[in-house]
Coordinates of C-alpha atoms in Angstrom, one line a residue:
Chain E
M9 CA 46.1 16.7 21.3
I10 CA 45.0 19.4 23.3
N11 CA 45.9 19.0 26.7
S12 CA 45.4 21.3 29.6
E13 CA 49.3 22.0 29.3
N14 CA 49.5 22.6 25.9
I15 CA 46.7 24.9 25.7
T16 CA 48.7 27.5 27.1
Q17 CA 51.1 27.6 23.5
Y18 CA 48.1 29.5 21.7
I19 CA 47.6 32.4 24.8
K20 CA 49.5 35.1 25.6
D21 CA 48.7 38.3 27.7
T22 CA 48.9 39.9 24.1
A23 CA 47.4 38.0 21.4
V24 CA 45.3 34.9 20.7
H25 CA 46.9 31.7 18.3
G26 CA 45.0 32.0 14.9
D27 CA 44.4 28.3 15.5
I28 CA 41.4 28.8 18.6
Y29 CA 39.5 30.1 15.9
T30 CA 39.4 27.3 13.4
D31 CA 41.5 24.0 15.2
E32 CA 38.4 21.2 15.6
E33 CA 40.5 20.2 19.0
I34 CA 40.7 23.1 20.5
F35 CA 37.2 23.6 19.8
K36 CA 36.0 19.9 21.8
Q37 CA 37.9 21.5 24.2
E38 CA 36.2 24.2 24.6
M39 CA 33.1 22.9 24.7
T40 CA 33.7 20.2 27.6
S41 CA 36.3 22.4 29.7
I42 CA 34.2 25.2 28.9
F43 CA 30.8 24.5 28.2
E44 CA 30.6 21.4 30.2
K45 CA 31.5 23.5 33.5
T46 CA 30.8 27.0 33.9
W47 CA 26.7 28.1 34.0
V48 CA 25.9 29.1 30.5
Y49 CA 22.4 31.0 29.7
V50 CA 19.4 28.8 29.3
G51 CA 16.5 31.2 29.1
H52 CA 14.1 34.1 30.1
E53 CA 11.4 33.1 33.2
S54 CA 9.3 35.6 30.5
E55 CA 10.1 32.8 28.3
I56 CA 8.0 29.5 30.5
A57 CA 6.1 32.0 32.7
N58 CA 3.1 30.1 32.8
S59 CA 3.3 25.6 34.4
G60 CA 3.9 23.6 31.6
D61 CA 5.1 26.1 29.1
Y62 CA 8.9 24.7 27.7
K63 CA 11.4 26.1 25.5
T64 CA 13.9 23.8 24.2
T65 CA 17.7 25.0 23.8
V66 CA 21.4 23.8 24.1
I67 CA 24.1 24.1 26.4
G68 CA 27.4 23.5 24.1
T69 CA 26.2 20.4 21.7
H70 CA 23.9 19.3 23.8
P71 CA 20.1 19.5 23.0
L72 CA 17.9 20.7 26.1
I73 CA 14.6 21.5 27.3
V74 CA 14.0 24.3 29.9
T75 CA 10.2 23.2 31.9
R76 CA 8.0 25.6 34.2
D77 CA 6.1 22.2 35.9
S78 CA 2.8 21.8 35.5
D79 CA 2.2 21.3 38.9
T80 CA 5.1 22.9 41.1
D81 CA 6.4 25.8 38.5
E82 CA 9.3 24.8 39.6
V83 CA 11.6 25.4 36.3
H84 CA 13.3 22.1 35.2
V85 CA 16.4 21.7 33.2
V86 CA 16.7 18.2 30.8
F87 CA 18.8 16.9 27.8
N88 CA 16.3 16.3 25.6
R89 CA 16.7 12.8 24.7
C90 CA 14.6 9.9 25.5
R91 CA 16.0 7.3 28.2
H92 CA 15.2 4.2 25.5
R93 CA 16.9 5.3 22.4
A94 CA 17.7 8.0 22.5
A95 CA 15.6 10.0 20.4
T96 CA 14.7 13.3 21.0
V97 CA 10.9 14.7 23.0
C98 CA 10.6 18.0 21.9
Q99 CA 11.3 19.0 18.7
Q100 CA 9.2 22.4 19.4
E101 CA 11.4 25.7 20.0
K102 CA 8.7 26.3 22.6
G103 CA 4.8 25.5 24.1
N104 CA 3.2 24.3 26.7
A105 CA 3.0 20.4 27.4
N106 CA 2.7 18.5 30.7
Y107 CA 4.1 15.4 29.4
F108 CA 6.7 14.7 26.4
R109 CA 6.6 11.3 24.6
C110 CA 8.7 10.2 22.4
A111 CA 7.1 9.4 19.0
Y112 CA 9.8 6.4 18.2
H113 CA 8.6 3.8 20.4
G114 CA 6.4 6.0 22.8
W115 CA 8.3 6.2 26.2
T116 CA 6.4 9.4 27.8
Y117 CA 7.9 11.9 30.6
S118 CA 5.6 14.5 32.5
N119 CA 7.6 18.0 32.5
N120 CA 9.3 17.6 35.7
G121 CA 10.7 14.5 33.6
D122 CA 10.0 12.0 35.1
L123 CA 9.0 9.0 32.8
T124 CA 5.6 8.2 33.5
G125 CA 4.6 4.9 31.5
M126 CA 5.6 3.4 28.0
P127 CA 3.7 0.9 25.7
F128 CA 3.9 -2.7 26.6
Q129 CA 4.8 -2.5 30.1
D130 CA 5.5 -6.4 30.8
G131 CA 8.5 -6.8 28.7
Y132 CA 10.8 -4.8 31.7
G133 CA 11.5 -7.4 34.6
E134 CA 12.2 -5.9 38.6
E135 CA 15.6 -4.2 38.1
F136 CA 13.9 -2.5 35.6
D137 CA 13.3 0.9 37.9
R138 CA 11.0 3.6 36.8
C139 CA 12.0 6.1 38.6
K140 CA 15.7 5.5 37.3
M141 CA 14.7 6.2 34.0
G142 CA 13.3 9.8 34.0
L143 CA 14.8 12.7 31.3
I144 CA 18.4 13.4 32.8
K145 CA 18.4 16.6 34.7
V146 CA 21.0 18.7 34.4
P147 CA 23.1 19.1 38.0
R148 CA 22.7 22.4 38.5
V149 CA 20.1 25.3 37.8
G150 CA 19.5 28.3 39.1
I151 CA 18.5 31.9 38.1
Y152 CA 19.2 35.4 38.4
Q153 CA 16.6 38.0 38.0
G154 CA 14.5 36.1 36.2
F155 CA 17.4 35.2 33.3
I156 CA 18.8 30.8 33.9
F157 CA 21.2 29.8 33.9
A158 CA 21.9 26.1 33.9
S159 CA 25.5 23.9 34.8
L160 CA 26.5 20.4 33.5
S161 CA 28.8 20.4 36.2
E162 CA 28.2 19.2 40.0
E163 CA 30.9 21.2 41.5
G164 CA 32.6 24.6 41.0
P165 CA 30.9 28.6 42.2
T166 CA 27.4 28.8 42.6
L167 CA 25.6 31.1 40.1
E168 CA 26.3 34.1 41.9
E169 CA 29.9 34.0 42.1
H170 CA 29.8 33.1 38.6
L171 CA 28.0 36.0 38.0
G172 CA 29.9 38.4 39.9
N173 CA 30.6 41.7 39.4
A174 CA 28.2 41.1 36.7
R175 CA 25.1 41.0 38.8
P176 CA 24.8 44.9 39.5
Y177 CA 24.5 45.5 36.2
I178 CA 22.3 42.5 35.1
D179 CA 20.0 43.6 38.0
Y180 CA 20.3 47.0 35.8
V181 CA 18.9 45.3 32.6
V182 CA 15.9 44.0 35.3
N183 CA 15.4 47.8 36.8
T184 CA 15.0 49.2 33.6
C185 CA 11.6 49.8 34.3
P186 CA 9.3 49.1 37.4
E187 CA 7.1 46.0 36.1
G188 CA 10.7 44.0 35.0
I189 CA 11.1 43.1 31.3
S190 CA 10.3 40.5 29.4
L191 CA 11.7 38.4 26.7
N192 CA 8.6 37.5 24.5
A193 CA 8.8 39.7 21.1
G194 CA 10.7 37.2 19.3
A195 CA 14.1 37.2 18.1
H196 CA 16.2 37.3 15.6
K197 CA 18.4 34.6 14.9
Y198 CA 21.1 34.5 12.6
R199 CA 24.4 32.6 11.7
F200 CA 27.9 32.7 10.2
D201 CA 31.0 30.2 9.5
G202 CA 33.2 31.4 11.7
N203 CA 33.9 30.7 15.2
W204 CA 31.5 31.6 18.1
K205 CA 34.3 34.1 20.0
L206 CA 34.6 36.3 17.2
Q207 CA 30.6 37.5 17.7
V208 CA 31.2 37.4 22.1
E209 CA 34.5 39.6 21.5
N210 CA 32.8 42.1 18.9
T211 CA 30.0 42.2 21.7
I212 CA 32.4 44.6 23.3
D213 CA 34.4 45.8 20.7
P214 CA 34.3 50.0 19.8
Y215 CA 37.7 49.7 18.2
H216 CA 35.5 49.5 15.7
L217 CA 32.2 51.1 15.6
S218 CA 34.0 53.9 13.6
V219 CA 35.4 52.0 11.1
T220 CA 33.0 49.1 10.1
H221 CA 30.0 51.1 10.4
R222 CA 31.5 54.0 9.2
S223 CA 28.2 54.5 6.9
F224 CA 25.8 53.9 10.2
F225 CA 26.7 56.9 12.0
N226 CA 27.3 58.8 8.8
L227 CA 23.3 58.4 8.6
M228 CA 23.0 59.3 12.2
S229 CA 25.2 62.4 11.7
K230 CA 22.8 63.8 8.9
K231 CA 20.0 62.8 10.9
T232 CA 20.8 64.2 13.9
G233 CA 23.3 67.0 12.5
K234 CA 26.1 66.4 15.4
K235 CA 28.7 64.3 14.2
I236 CA 30.2 61.8 16.5
N237 CA 33.2 62.9 17.7
F238 CA 34.8 58.9 18.6
S239 CA 38.4 60.2 19.3
K240 CA 36.9 62.0 22.4
M241 CA 34.3 59.2 22.8
H242 CA 37.5 56.9 23.3
K243 CA 38.3 59.1 25.2
N244 CA 35.8 59.4 27.8
E245 CA 34.7 55.6 28.0
K246 CA 35.3 53.2 29.7
I247 CA 35.6 48.9 29.3
R248 CA 36.1 46.7 32.8
D249 CA 37.5 43.9 33.1
L250 CA 34.7 42.3 35.6
G251 CA 36.2 38.5 35.9
N252 CA 35.4 36.1 35.3
G253 CA 35.7 36.5 32.0
H254 CA 32.5 38.9 31.8
S255 CA 33.4 42.7 30.6
L256 CA 31.2 46.1 30.4
Y257 CA 31.4 48.6 27.6
E258 CA 30.3 52.0 29.3
L259 CA 28.8 53.9 26.4
D260 CA 29.5 58.2 27.0
G261 CA 25.8 58.9 25.3
D262 CA 23.8 57.6 22.5
L263 CA 25.2 56.0 20.1
G264 CA 21.0 55.4 18.3
I265 CA 21.1 51.8 18.3
G266 CA 19.6 51.5 21.9
A267 CA 18.7 51.9 24.9
L268 CA 20.8 50.7 27.5
P269 CA 24.3 52.8 28.4
F270 CA 26.1 49.7 28.4
N271 CA 27.2 46.1 26.8
L272 CA 27.8 43.6 29.3
I273 CA 29.4 40.0 28.2
V274 CA 28.7 37.1 30.1
F275 CA 31.1 34.4 29.7
P276 CA 30.9 32.8 28.0
N277 CA 28.3 33.3 25.5
L278 CA 25.3 36.1 26.5
G279 CA 25.7 39.4 25.8
F280 CA 23.0 42.6 26.5
L281 CA 23.5 45.6 24.4
G282 CA 21.3 47.9 23.0
S283 CA 18.1 47.2 23.7
Q284 CA 18.7 43.5 23.8
V285 CA 20.2 40.5 24.9
R286 CA 22.0 38.3 22.6
V287 CA 22.9 34.7 22.8
T288 CA 26.0 32.8 20.8
W289 CA 25.6 29.4 19.9
P290 CA 28.9 27.4 19.3
V291 CA 27.9 24.8 16.2
S292 CA 31.6 23.6 15.1
V293 CA 34.6 25.1 15.4
N294 CA 33.3 27.4 12.0
K295 CA 29.7 27.4 11.9
T296 CA 28.0 29.8 15.3
N297 CA 24.2 30.5 15.9
V298 CA 22.9 34.1 17.3
F299 CA 20.1 35.1 19.1
L300 CA 19.0 38.8 19.7
Y301 CA 15.8 38.9 22.1
P302 CA 14.8 42.9 21.9
I303 CA 14.2 43.8 25.7
M304 CA 10.5 44.8 26.4
L305 CA 9.5 46.7 28.8
K306 CA 6.1 45.3 31.2
G307 CA 4.1 48.1 31.7
A308 CA 4.9 50.5 29.2
S309 CA 3.0 51.6 26.2
V310 CA 2.8 49.9 22.9
E311 CA 3.7 52.6 21.2
E312 CA 7.1 52.4 23.6
N313 CA 7.8 48.9 23.0
A314 CA 7.9 49.8 19.0
A315 CA 9.9 52.2 19.2
R316 CA 12.4 50.2 21.2
L317 CA 12.2 47.2 18.2
R318 CA 12.2 50.0 15.4
K319 CA 15.5 51.2 17.1
H320 CA 16.6 47.7 17.5
E321 CA 15.6 46.5 13.6
G322 CA 17.8 50.0 12.8
F323 CA 21.2 48.6 13.0
Y324 CA 20.7 44.3 14.9
G325 CA 19.5 41.7 12.9
P326 CA 20.1 39.6 10.1
A327 CA 19.1 42.8 7.6
G328 CA 19.8 44.9 10.3
F329 CA 23.0 48.2 9.0
G330 CA 25.3 46.9 11.8
T331 CA 25.1 43.2 12.4
V332 CA 25.7 42.6 8.3
D333 CA 28.7 44.8 8.6
D334 CA 29.8 42.4 11.1
L335 CA 29.5 39.7 9.6
E336 CA 31.1 40.6 6.5
V337 CA 33.7 42.1 8.2
G338 CA 34.6 40.8 11.5
F339 CA 33.7 37.8 11.0
D340 CA 33.8 36.3 7.3
R341 CA 36.9 38.0 7.0
V342 CA 38.4 37.3 9.0
M343 CA 37.9 33.6 9.0
E344 CA 39.3 33.8 5.1
G345 CA 42.0 35.5 6.7
L346 CA 42.9 33.4 9.2
N347 CA 43.9 30.9 6.6
A348 CA 47.2 33.2 5.4
K349 CA 49.5 31.2 7.8
G350 CA 52.8 32.9 7.6
K351 CA 55.6 32.3 9.9
D352 CA 55.5 34.9 13.3
G353 CA 52.4 35.8 11.5
E354 CA 49.0 33.3 12.5
W355 CA 48.5 35.8 16.4
L356 CA 45.8 37.5 16.2
E357 CA 46.7 40.8 18.6
I358 CA 44.7 41.9 21.5
S359 CA 47.1 44.6 23.1
R360 CA 45.6 47.8 22.9
G361 CA 45.8 50.0 26.0
L362 CA 47.0 47.3 28.4
E363 CA 49.5 50.3 29.3
R364 CA 46.9 52.2 30.7
E365 CA 45.0 49.8 32.3
E366 CA 43.9 50.6 35.9
V367 CA 42.6 48.5 38.8
D368 CA 40.0 49.1 41.8
E369 CA 40.2 47.7 45.3
K370 CA 37.6 45.3 44.0
G371 CA 40.2 44.3 41.5
I372 CA 38.1 45.8 38.8
I373 CA 40.1 46.3 35.7
T374 CA 39.2 49.4 33.6
A375 CA 40.9 51.5 30.2
T376 CA 39.4 53.1 27.4
S377 CA 37.2 52.3 25.6
S378 CA 39.1 51.4 21.7
D379 CA 41.0 49.7 24.3
E380 CA 41.6 45.3 24.3
V381 CA 39.7 45.4 28.2
S382 CA 37.3 43.2 27.0
A383 CA 39.0 40.9 25.4
R384 CA 41.7 39.8 27.0
A385 CA 38.9 39.6 30.0
L386 CA 37.3 37.3 28.2
Y387 CA 41.1 35.1 27.5
K388 CA 41.8 35.1 30.9
A389 CA 39.1 32.8 31.6
W390 CA 39.2 30.9 28.6
K391 CA 42.7 29.7 30.2
K392 CA 41.7 29.2 32.9
L393 CA 39.3 27.3 32.4
M394 CA 41.0 25.3 29.1
T395 CA 44.0 24.5 31.5
A396 CA 42.0 23.4 34.9
D397 CA 44.4 20.6 35.3
D398 CA 40.8 19.1 38.6
S399 CA 41.1 15.0 39.3
N400 CA 38.7 15.0 35.9
V401 CA 40.8 15.4 33.4
E402 CA 41.1 12.0 33.3
T403 CA 38.0 11.0 33.3
R404 CA 37.1 13.0 31.1
G405 CA 39.9 11.9 29.0
K406 CA 37.8 8.9 28.9
K407 CA 34.7 10.0 28.7
H408 CA 34.9 11.1 25.0
E409 CA 37.5 8.4 24.3
P410 CA 35.6 7.9 21.0
T411 CA 35.3 11.0 19.7
V412 CA 38.8 11.6 20.0
G413 CA 40.0 9.5 18.1
R414 CA 37.8 10.3 14.9
P415 CA 38.5 10.9 11.0
Chain Z
M20 CA -16.0 42.6 -9.4
S21 CA -11.9 43.0 -9.1
Q22 CA -11.2 41.3 -12.5
L23 CA -13.2 43.8 -14.0
L24 CA -11.4 46.8 -12.5
V25 CA -7.9 45.6 -13.3
D26 CA -5.7 44.1 -15.7
R27 CA -3.8 41.5 -13.7
K28 CA -1.3 40.8 -16.4
Q29 CA -0.6 44.9 -16.0
I30 CA -0.3 44.1 -12.1
E31 CA 2.0 41.0 -13.1
E32 CA 3.9 43.2 -15.1
F33 CA 4.2 46.1 -12.6
L34 CA 5.8 43.6 -10.0
I35 CA 8.2 42.8 -13.0
D36 CA 9.6 45.4 -13.3
E37 CA 9.9 45.5 -9.8
A38 CA 11.9 43.1 -9.3
A39 CA 14.0 43.9 -12.8
Y40 CA 15.2 47.1 -10.8
L41 CA 16.1 44.8 -8.1
D42 CA 18.0 42.5 -10.3
E43 CA 20.1 45.0 -12.0
G44 CA 20.5 47.2 -9.6
K45 CA 18.5 50.4 -9.8
F46 CA 17.8 51.1 -6.5
S47 CA 17.5 54.7 -6.2
E48 CA 14.6 53.7 -9.7
W49 CA 12.9 50.9 -7.6
L50 CA 12.4 53.7 -4.0
D51 CA 11.0 55.6 -6.6
L52 CA 8.6 53.3 -6.4
F53 CA 7.5 53.8 -2.4
T54 CA 5.2 56.6 -1.9
E55 CA 6.0 58.3 0.9
D56 CA 3.9 56.9 4.0
S57 CA 5.0 53.2 2.4
F58 CA 6.8 50.3 4.1
Y59 CA 9.1 47.3 3.4
W60 CA 8.6 44.5 5.9
I61 CA 10.1 41.4 6.0
P62 CA 8.4 40.0 9.8
S63 CA 10.4 37.5 11.7
N64 CA 10.2 33.9 13.3
Q65 CA 6.5 33.9 11.8
D66 CA 4.2 35.6 9.0
D67 CA 2.2 36.8 10.9
I68 CA 3.5 38.4 13.7
D69 CA 2.4 42.8 14.7
P70 CA 5.6 45.2 14.3
N71 CA 4.7 46.6 17.5
T72 CA 5.3 43.9 19.2
H73 CA 7.4 41.5 17.9
V74 CA 10.8 42.5 16.4
S75 CA 10.9 42.1 11.8
I76 CA 13.9 41.2 9.9
I77 CA 13.0 44.4 7.8
Y78 CA 10.2 47.1 9.4
D79 CA 11.1 50.1 7.6
D80 CA 8.9 53.5 7.0
K81 CA 9.9 55.4 3.9
N82 CA 12.4 56.8 5.6
R83 CA 14.4 54.1 6.7
L84 CA 14.2 52.7 3.2
E85 CA 15.4 55.5 1.9
E86 CA 18.1 55.1 4.5
R87 CA 18.6 51.9 3.3
V88 CA 19.4 52.3 -0.2
W89 CA 21.2 55.2 0.6
R90 CA 24.0 52.8 2.7
L91 CA 23.7 50.8 -0.2
Q92 CA 25.3 53.3 -2.2
S93 CA 27.0 54.8 0.0
G94 CA 30.6 52.2 -1.0
L95 CA 31.1 51.8 3.3
A96 CA 28.2 49.4 2.9
Y97 CA 30.7 47.0 3.9
G98 CA 27.8 43.7 4.3
Q99 CA 27.8 44.4 0.4
E100 CA 31.3 44.0 0.1
P101 CA 31.1 42.1 -2.4
K102 CA 28.4 43.1 -3.7
S103 CA 25.2 40.2 -3.8
R104 CA 23.6 39.3 -7.4
T105 CA 20.3 38.3 -7.7
R106 CA 17.3 37.0 -10.0
H107 CA 13.7 37.6 -8.6
L108 CA 11.2 35.5 -10.6
V109 CA 8.4 36.3 -9.3
T110 CA 5.0 34.1 -10.2
N111 CA 1.5 32.7 -8.8
V112 CA 0.9 36.7 -9.0
K113 CA -3.6 36.8 -7.8
V114 CA -5.1 40.1 -7.2
L115 CA -6.9 39.8 -3.8
H116 CA -8.6 42.8 -3.3
C117 CA -9.0 45.6 -5.6
E118 CA -11.0 49.1 -5.5
E119 CA -11.2 51.8 -8.1
D120 CA -7.5 53.0 -7.1
K121 CA -5.9 50.6 -4.4
V122 CA -4.8 47.3 -5.0
I123 CA -4.3 44.2 -3.0
V124 CA -1.7 41.8 -4.9
T125 CA 0.2 38.1 -3.3
S126 CA 2.9 36.6 -5.1
N127 CA 5.0 33.5 -5.0
F128 CA 9.0 34.3 -5.1
I129 CA 11.9 32.7 -5.6
L130 CA 14.8 34.4 -5.4
V131 CA 18.5 33.4 -6.2
E132 CA 21.1 35.4 -4.6
L133 CA 25.3 34.8 -5.3
R134 CA 27.7 36.3 -2.5
R135 CA 31.2 35.1 -1.5
S136 CA 31.0 32.3 -4.2
I137 CA 28.0 31.0 -2.7
Q138 CA 24.5 30.7 -4.7
T139 CA 21.8 30.3 -1.5
I140 CA 17.7 30.6 -2.8
Y141 CA 15.1 32.4 -0.9
S142 CA 11.3 31.4 -1.5
G143 CA 8.2 33.2 -0.7
R144 CA 5.0 34.9 -0.2
L145 CA 4.9 39.1 -1.5
E146 CA 2.4 40.9 -0.4
H147 CA 1.9 44.2 -2.4
H148 CA -0.5 47.0 -1.5
L149 CA -0.6 49.0 -5.0
K150 CA -1.6 52.6 -5.4
Q151 CA -2.4 54.4 -8.7
T152 CA -1.4 57.6 -9.0
D153 CA -2.6 60.1 -12.1
T154 CA 0.0 57.7 -14.6
T155 CA 1.8 54.6 -12.7
W156 CA 1.2 52.4 -9.5
K157 CA 2.9 53.0 -6.8
I158 CA 3.5 50.8 -4.0
A159 CA 1.8 51.5 -0.4
S160 CA 3.5 48.3 1.4
K161 CA 6.1 45.7 0.5
K162 CA 5.7 42.6 2.2
V163 CA 7.8 39.8 2.3
E164 CA 7.2 36.4 4.5
L165 CA 10.1 34.1 3.9
I166 CA 9.8 30.5 4.1
N167 CA 13.0 30.6 5.9
N168 CA 12.1 33.7 8.5
N169 CA 12.4 31.7 11.6
E170 CA 15.8 29.8 10.6
F171 CA 19.0 31.2 11.5
L172 CA 19.3 33.2 8.1
G173 CA 22.9 34.3 7.0
N174 CA 23.5 38.8 5.6
L175 CA 20.5 39.8 4.2
S176 CA 21.6 43.3 3.3
F177 CA 20.8 43.0 -0.1
L178 CA 17.5 43.8 -1.1
F179 CA 13.4 41.6 -1.2

């Protein structure tokens, strides 16, 4: 059984073991030790701009509803599960509602989660406290620059502490436009039969650009008459380990794939790159759902935002020239290759550029853009959380007892 | 009136020929069916969106469509290695609107795609705007309304 002690054998400073992408127990451990412990992005305020707006989402495998209170405009994040018989009370991706009525037995909740009533109330005795039977709220909700995060853990760093050195870059995204940004242009949604970490790693991996995406960059040079000098690019560009699992790739010029001058990973599953917000949902150890939300500029002309959309679609999405090659090479082929388990051949390298890392006074580690700084940053935080031997470990084990001995 | 101006059979045959180009991998011939100011459009999330304010799965003008085909033929489009085998079935063809040299035709389609030993079925409604030139019809726009355009989709590097 995987636990906080033996998990360390899957991670070295220079490599990660293939089982972290394929082992169901490790996946379960990730859900409890990472997704139920840290801050996870659940939506942007522009998606629930008006009183009563809501969207459904997940943290790890927990279905949730993010609502804007009809009375107070406060943002709530509640579990999408009726307190009576567990049916989800909201089926829509998004919408506007003052209350959620479970279609099973009719229990009804206001959009702040309170239980407002149920049919034939006389069946419950005096001990039944309706006030305690509202939709369960997640323990902590935090909003940073319009980005809504939630934590299933009552304790731990504040959202600001968790975001840490990533904050100025989120500020940059928001300040792209004086009137702010909005995620109201729909989303690309795609899935692949592979582990979620492959998509997160791929969010900052400039090393693969000139190989996997050669056709795209050949097209770009045909169009612009300029050939991208990747070797020069990798010398000039930097990747930074911002701490807490977050990392940053600073582009040296326009690659033709979006407006942001950087790619940012916010641990564990949020990304900012191109002109998009990328959200990676782990579904199971070998199934992952991905959302790409194009970032629209408030108050910009329709033409300007349309041009952003066209640029985004050119590289990203289930039919984008870049994404489809990542799906095949970066995910499908990797998952296939992981089945080959020769002696000493089960490790995936993340050592590139380790020798040329520099550390500044803030502790930010930097190397060049073909280096695997970002993957190392990810797995440092991964290991820290997966090995966190806090006092909850025992309760956690107990809490999940029924699922441990799964078939 | 429309029935008088164009023969539905003739339009249907055009759609069948278009589908055959795709299934036989004759992408250059397929590309030649499109007018210079044409669009090839697959909306994302829902069928009726404004592509200027809402993201599309594909919103190719002729130029990008040429790039798409160039990429597929470049030997570097890894998303199509292995290649998809496809069969496009086009049915329920209906001429919605018809002027002398312009036709709007809708149809239903089933597209069976095989790749990586996985067979996937796509379905939806097509809306073609066709223009008559001297000798033949050309595609002024092709809109593909996938019934699963709001689901999590797989690798769509083949052509619809």
